Short mmCIF file of C-alpha atoms and ligand atoms in Angstrom, two decimals:
data_model
loop_
_atom_site.label_atom_id
_atom_site.label_comp_id
_atom_site.label_asym_id
_atom_site.label_seq_id
_atom_site.Cartn_x
_atom_site.Cartn_y
_atom_site.Cartn_z
CA MET F 16 85.14 84.54 111.69
CA ASP F 17 87.13 82.76 109.40
CA ILE F 18 89.93 85.78 108.65
CA VAL F 19 92.14 85.77 104.80
CA VAL F 20 95.77 87.56 105.41
CA LEU F 21 97.28 88.46 102.13
CA MET F 22 101.20 88.37 102.07
CA LYS F 23 104.14 89.17 100.91
CA GLN F 24 107.37 88.25 101.46
CA VAL F 25 109.56 90.95 100.57
CA PRO F 26 113.49 91.98 101.10
CA ASP F 27 114.80 92.78 104.43
CA THR F 28 115.04 96.68 104.41
CA SER F 29 117.84 96.45 105.40
CA ALA F 30 119.98 93.82 102.84
CA LEU F 31 122.10 95.83 100.02
CA ILE F 32 120.20 95.39 96.97
CA ARG F 33 122.24 94.17 93.88
CA ILE F 34 120.61 94.28 90.16
CA GLY F 35 120.89 90.77 88.15
CA GLU F 36 122.81 90.76 85.22
CA ASP F 37 119.83 90.60 83.23
CA LYS F 38 119.45 94.96 84.71
CA VAL F 39 115.46 93.69 85.59
CA SER F 40 115.36 91.59 88.46
CA ILE F 41 117.09 91.92 91.41
CA SER F 42 120.09 89.26 92.62
CA THR F 43 117.97 87.24 95.05
CA GLU F 44 121.80 85.77 96.03
CA ASP F 45 122.31 86.70 100.25
CA VAL F 46 118.66 87.89 100.27
CA LYS F 47 117.26 87.51 103.21
CA TRP F 48 113.48 87.72 103.45
CA VAL F 49 111.28 88.30 105.57
CA ILE F 50 106.90 89.61 105.77
CA ASN F 51 106.39 92.65 104.36
CA HIS F 52 105.70 94.90 107.51
CA TYR F 53 101.99 96.02 106.39
CA ASP F 54 101.31 92.39 106.10
CA GLU F 55 102.12 92.24 109.79
CA MET F 56 100.01 94.31 110.91
CA ALA F 57 97.52 92.72 109.44
CA VAL F 58 98.08 89.70 110.78
CA GLU F 59 98.35 91.08 114.27
CA GLU F 60 94.70 92.23 113.56
CA ALA F 61 93.43 89.22 112.55
CA LEU F 62 94.84 87.67 115.82
CA ARG F 63 93.23 90.18 117.72
CA ILE F 64 89.58 89.70 116.20
CA LYS F 65 89.88 85.99 116.37
CA GLU F 66 90.85 86.56 120.32
CA GLN F 67 87.77 89.42 120.73
CA GLN F 68 85.54 86.78 119.30
CA GLY F 69 86.94 83.76 120.98
CA LYS F 70 86.55 81.34 117.30
CA GLY F 71 87.49 81.58 113.96
CA LYS F 72 90.41 80.95 111.68
CA VAL F 73 93.26 82.43 110.71
CA THR F 74 94.57 81.92 107.50
CA VAL F 75 97.51 83.40 105.99
CA LEU F 76 97.68 83.28 101.57
CA THR F 77 100.72 84.45 99.58
CA VAL F 78 101.82 84.22 95.90
CA GLY F 79 105.20 83.48 95.90
CA LYS F 80 108.71 80.65 95.73
CA GLU F 81 109.37 78.02 98.09
CA THR F 82 111.03 80.39 100.04
CA ALA F 83 107.92 81.74 101.41
CA VAL F 84 107.80 78.83 103.60
CA ALA F 85 110.09 80.13 105.75
CA THR F 86 107.84 83.55 106.45
CA LEU F 87 104.21 81.49 106.15
CA ARG F 88 105.97 79.80 109.30
CA THR F 89 106.69 82.66 111.29
CA VAL F 90 102.91 84.33 110.97
CA LEU F 91 101.87 80.58 112.32
CA ALA F 92 104.38 81.44 115.03
CA MET F 93 102.54 84.53 115.75
CA GLY F 94 99.80 82.47 115.71
CA ALA F 95 98.12 81.90 112.05
CA ASP F 96 95.78 78.37 112.72
CA GLU F 97 97.50 77.50 108.58
CA GLY F 98 98.76 78.96 105.88
CA ILE F 99 98.89 78.08 101.65
CA LEU F 100 101.27 79.30 99.42
CA ILE F 101 100.85 79.72 95.98
CA SER F 102 104.12 78.27 93.67
CA ASP F 103 104.32 77.63 89.87
CA PRO F 104 107.31 77.34 87.62
CA ALA F 105 104.48 79.75 85.28
CA LEU F 106 104.79 82.15 88.44
CA GLU F 107 108.42 83.09 87.05
CA ALA F 108 106.74 85.91 85.08
CA ILE F 109 104.26 88.14 87.76
CA ASP F 110 103.33 91.41 86.90
CA PRO F 111 100.95 93.27 89.74
CA GLN F 112 97.55 91.76 87.82
CA ILE F 113 98.58 88.37 87.52
CA THR F 114 99.40 87.88 90.93
CA ALA F 115 95.95 89.47 91.93
CA LYS F 116 94.21 87.33 89.56
CA VAL F 117 95.87 84.36 91.70
CA ILE F 118 94.95 85.14 94.90
CA ALA F 119 91.46 85.65 93.59
CA ALA F 120 91.32 81.73 91.93
CA ALA F 121 92.54 80.92 95.02
CA LEU F 122 90.41 82.87 97.46
CA LYS F 123 86.94 80.96 95.65
CA ASN F 124 88.46 77.99 97.07
CA ILE F 125 88.32 79.24 100.67
CA HIS F 126 85.24 80.09 102.67
CA PHE F 127 86.21 83.79 104.31
CA ASP F 128 84.82 86.42 106.29
CA LEU F 129 87.11 89.15 105.94
CA ILE F 130 89.88 89.83 104.44
CA ILE F 131 93.42 91.54 105.37
CA ALA F 132 96.02 92.76 103.54
CA GLY F 133 98.67 95.72 103.39
CA HIS F 134 98.17 98.64 101.77
CA ARG F 135 101.95 98.81 99.97
CA ALA F 136 104.93 96.28 99.52
CA VAL F 137 107.29 98.02 100.43
CA ASP F 138 109.59 96.20 98.06
CA ASP F 139 107.86 97.01 94.46
CA ASP F 140 105.22 99.09 95.96
CA ALA F 141 102.35 99.13 93.59
CA TYR F 142 99.50 99.87 95.95
CA PHE F 143 97.58 97.46 93.08
CA VAL F 144 96.43 93.77 94.54
CA PRO F 145 94.23 94.49 97.98
CA THR F 146 91.84 96.74 94.82
CA ALA F 147 92.24 94.43 91.97
CA VAL F 148 91.80 90.96 94.74
CA ALA F 149 88.33 92.78 96.14
CA GLU F 150 87.83 93.97 92.86
CA TYR F 151 87.66 90.07 91.21
CA LEU F 152 85.49 88.96 94.07
CA SER F 153 83.05 91.90 93.56
CA ILE F 154 83.73 92.48 97.24
CA PRO F 155 84.39 96.00 99.26
CA PHE F 156 86.98 97.64 99.67
CA LEU F 157 88.53 99.85 102.69
CA SER F 158 91.97 101.16 102.43
CA MET F 159 94.52 102.84 105.21
CA VAL F 160 93.04 101.74 107.90
CA ILE F 161 94.05 102.26 111.06
CA ARG F 162 91.17 100.49 113.38
CA GLN F 163 88.06 97.76 112.16
CA GLU F 164 85.31 97.42 115.07
CA ILE F 165 82.97 94.43 113.76
CA LYS F 166 79.56 94.70 114.99
CA GLU F 167 76.39 92.31 113.21
CA GLY F 168 77.68 91.32 109.89
CA LYS F 169 79.31 94.76 109.21
CA ILE F 170 82.57 96.60 109.21
CA GLN F 171 83.79 99.54 110.66
CA CYS F 172 86.78 101.70 109.95
CA VAL F 173 88.76 104.60 110.18
CA GLN F 174 90.82 105.45 107.54
CA THR F 175 94.15 107.86 107.04
CA VAL F 176 93.04 110.59 105.23
CA LYS F 177 95.09 114.12 103.72
CA ASN F 178 95.19 115.55 106.89
CA GLY F 179 92.96 113.73 109.10
CA SER F 180 90.60 110.58 109.32
CA MET F 181 87.16 109.27 108.32
CA VAL F 182 84.75 106.45 109.32
CA VAL F 183 83.41 104.42 106.78
CA GLU F 184 81.27 101.04 107.29
CA THR F 185 80.52 98.39 105.45
CA GLU F 186 78.81 94.43 104.82
CA LEU F 187 81.06 92.01 105.34
CA PRO F 188 82.42 90.15 103.65
CA ALA F 189 85.32 92.61 102.94
CA LEU F 190 88.59 93.41 101.82
CA ILE F 191 90.15 96.06 104.18
CA ALA F 192 94.17 97.05 103.83
CA THR F 193 96.08 98.38 106.31
CA GLN F 194 97.67 101.28 107.24
CA ARG F 195 101.02 102.75 110.14
CA GLY F 196 99.45 103.08 113.37
CA LEU F 197 97.10 100.40 113.38
CA ASN F 198 99.27 97.78 115.82
CA GLU F 199 102.08 96.96 116.62
CA PRO F 200 103.32 93.22 115.98
CA ARG F 201 103.34 91.29 118.25
CA TYR F 202 106.32 88.79 118.50
CA PRO F 203 106.17 84.83 118.41
CA THR F 204 107.16 83.51 121.65
CA MET F 205 109.19 80.04 121.89
CA LEU F 206 106.11 78.27 123.06
CA ASN F 207 104.07 79.14 119.81
CA ILE F 208 107.35 78.62 117.84
CA MET F 209 106.97 74.82 118.28
CA LYS F 210 103.92 75.00 117.53
CA ALA F 211 104.27 76.03 114.39
CA LYS F 212 106.08 73.18 112.96
CA LYS F 213 102.52 71.35 113.33
CA LYS F 214 100.80 73.90 111.84
CA SER F 215 99.40 73.38 108.00
CA VAL F 216 101.43 74.86 105.57
CA GLU F 217 100.05 73.78 101.77
CA ILE F 218 102.30 74.25 98.68
CA LYS F 219 99.22 74.92 95.79
CA THR F 220 99.69 74.66 91.78
CA LEU F 221 98.18 77.25 88.59
CA SER F 222 96.28 74.00 87.69
CA ASP F 223 95.68 73.02 91.64
CA ILE F 224 93.62 76.17 91.75
CA GLY F 225 91.75 76.21 88.67
CA LEU F 226 93.61 78.44 86.77
CA SER F 227 95.00 77.61 83.09
CA LEU F 228 98.71 77.37 82.40
CA GLU F 229 97.93 78.73 78.81
CA GLU F 230 96.79 82.07 81.25
CA PHE F 231 100.75 82.81 82.52
CA GLY F 232 104.21 82.72 81.48
CA PRO F 233 106.29 86.02 80.06
CA ASN F 234 103.56 86.43 77.19
CA ALA F 235 100.37 86.57 79.66
CA LEU F 236 102.51 89.96 81.42
CA LYS F 237 100.45 93.19 80.45
CA THR F 238 103.54 94.91 82.27
CA LYS F 239 106.97 94.13 82.35
CA ILE F 240 110.14 95.73 83.62
CA THR F 241 112.13 97.06 81.17
CA SER F 242 114.83 97.96 83.22
CA LEU F 243 115.96 99.26 87.05
CA THR F 244 118.32 101.70 87.69
CA TYR F 245 120.05 102.42 91.38
CA ALA F 246 118.71 105.31 93.07
CA PRO F 247 122.14 108.04 92.70
CA LYS F 248 124.79 108.21 95.72
CA ARG F 249 123.69 111.04 97.91
CA LYS F 250 126.01 114.15 98.03
CA ALA F 251 128.44 114.43 100.14
CA GLY F 252 127.31 117.54 103.43
CA GLU F 253 128.88 120.47 103.28
CA MET F 254 130.20 120.73 106.80
CA ILE F 255 129.72 124.61 108.06
CA ASP F 256 132.89 126.61 109.40
CA GLY F 257 132.94 129.62 112.61
CA GLU F 258 134.09 130.21 115.59
CA THR F 259 130.63 131.16 117.16
CA VAL F 260 127.01 129.69 117.37
CA GLY F 261 126.86 133.27 115.25
CA GLU F 262 129.09 132.82 113.08
CA LYS F 263 127.66 129.89 112.20
CA ALA F 264 124.32 130.66 111.42
CA THR F 265 125.33 132.84 109.45
CA GLN F 266 127.53 131.28 107.34
CA LEU F 267 123.71 128.49 107.23
CA VAL F 268 122.10 131.06 106.29
CA GLN F 269 123.99 132.89 103.24
CA LEU F 270 124.08 128.98 101.79
CA LEU F 271 120.55 128.16 102.03
CA ARG F 272 119.91 131.62 99.81
CA ALA F 273 123.45 131.12 97.12
CA LYS F 274 122.80 127.03 96.88
CA ALA F 275 119.94 126.03 98.39
CA VAL F 276 118.29 128.80 97.78
CA ILE F 277 115.60 127.75 99.80
CA LEU F 278 115.71 132.23 100.81
C1 LIG B 308 105.99 95.85 86.14
C2 LIG B 308 106.22 94.95 86.76
C3 LIG B 308 106.69 93.48 86.27
C4 LIG B 308 107.01 92.66 87.44
N1 LIG B 308 108.13 91.83 87.11
C5 LIG B 308 108.29 90.62 87.88
C6 LIG B 308 108.40 89.78 87.43
O1 LIG B 308 108.88 88.94 85.91
N2 LIG B 308 109.01 88.31 88.64
C7 LIG B 308 109.03 88.54 89.84
O2 LIG B 308 109.22 87.74 90.29
N3 LIG B 308 107.84 89.71 90.38
C8 LIG B 308 107.77 91.15 89.34
N4 LIG B 308 107.47 92.25 89.56
C9 LIG B 308 107.33 92.28 91.15
C10 LIG B 308 105.49 91.43 91.92
O3 LIG B 308 105.22 91.95 89.97
C11 LIG B 308 104.51 92.26 92.10
O4 LIG B 308 105.07 91.62 94.01
C12 LIG B 308 104.01 92.04 92.64
O5 LIG B 308 102.71 91.78 91.58
C13 LIG B 308 102.77 92.82 94.07
O6 LIG B 308 103.33 93.82 93.69
P1 LIG B 308 103.32 94.60 94.86
O7 LIG B 308 103.98 94.06 95.70
O8 LIG B 308 104.02 95.40 94.97
O9 LIG B 308 102.22 95.05 95.51
P2 LIG B 308 101.02 95.90 96.41
O10 LIG B 308 99.60 96.14 95.58
O11 LIG B 308 102.22 97.03 97.00
O12 LIG B 308 100.85 95.29 97.68
C14 LIG B 308 99.46 95.13 98.43
C15 LIG B 308 99.30 94.06 99.08
O13 LIG B 308 98.87 93.12 98.18
C16 LIG B 308 99.41 92.69 99.47
N5 LIG B 308 99.83 90.96 98.48
C17 LIG B 308 100.84 91.30 96.83
N6 LIG B 308 101.51 91.24 97.02
C18 LIG B 308 101.30 89.37 97.34
C19 LIG B 308 102.03 88.40 96.86
N7 LIG B 308 102.45 87.70 96.27
N8 LIG B 308 101.40 86.97 97.82
C20 LIG B 308 100.12 87.69 98.96
N9 LIG B 308 99.61 88.82 99.04
C21 LIG B 308 100.55 89.89 98.66
C22 LIG B 308 99.69 91.98 100.10
O14 LIG B 308 99.07 92.33 101.35
C23 LIG B 308 100.80 93.79 100.61
O15 LIG B 308 101.01 94.30 101.35
C24 LIG B 308 107.43 92.68 89.05
C25 LIG B 308 106.43 93.71 89.14
C26 LIG B 308 106.07 95.65 88.22
C27 LIG B 308 105.79 96.67 88.28
#
């Protein structure tokens, strides 16, 4: 089974993010880039399917800047077979719809039985790209997947829903998106890190995947970021005085009534 994983590199969630001078982008100096965690789960799941079936190929596809090559090397070290980066100066201005359009165009040149994506990218949180890619490719889409089983050309998935789960089945080829709980991604071993250096990472431009540059650039954006602001600083906590547990509890209840107004 040939599987394509959609992977986005995102700033490390522990990194201090600074808004750039233009006030509509983040300053990428000193940012440590990592794999979006939901995409790491997607890679892990693809590798498990390949291992279980004893054959097939896992290709990891990303749209981004050349810095993404390092992230692709990490997933190759996890065990993926090849990496593809779509990078082009015309993608300097990009929005979720354009991202999905580029991914779908790239996928038209790749054989796949299954595509696995994350259900969200933890930086921009559009929750959009996988749905749109499936729509562009006219294939079924299942999100929030916490378990999957492939049998006789079909995939059966357990999806999380409010207060429970739901089992849904569809024909392959299909696109599924991962949810927390699906698996625990493996760490690359030293041997696989060495092997990954010899694996292929292809860098393609928009024209390489058959797209015309005229359809891209700032004027093609359907949505534009007009400002970015920091979240308000959290207020300092209030210490509760009191000699005994009883006194502290009484004061806590008074504060919950008077200040938090939740009692
Ligand atoms: C209004 C707006 C304007 C923007 N303008 C710019 C801009 O000018 N310049 C800029 O650099 N960014 C810009 N961005 C950010 C960029 O558009 C998003 O990162 C991108 O469109 C995908 O959205 P997301 O990351 O929230 O994906 P989501 O839809 O939350 O991602 C879900 C999954 O889709 C897949 N996926 C997402 N992105 C990629 C990718 N790049 N490659 C492969 N797989 C992927 C992954 O599997 C991921 O887990 C903008 C975003 C918005 C909302």
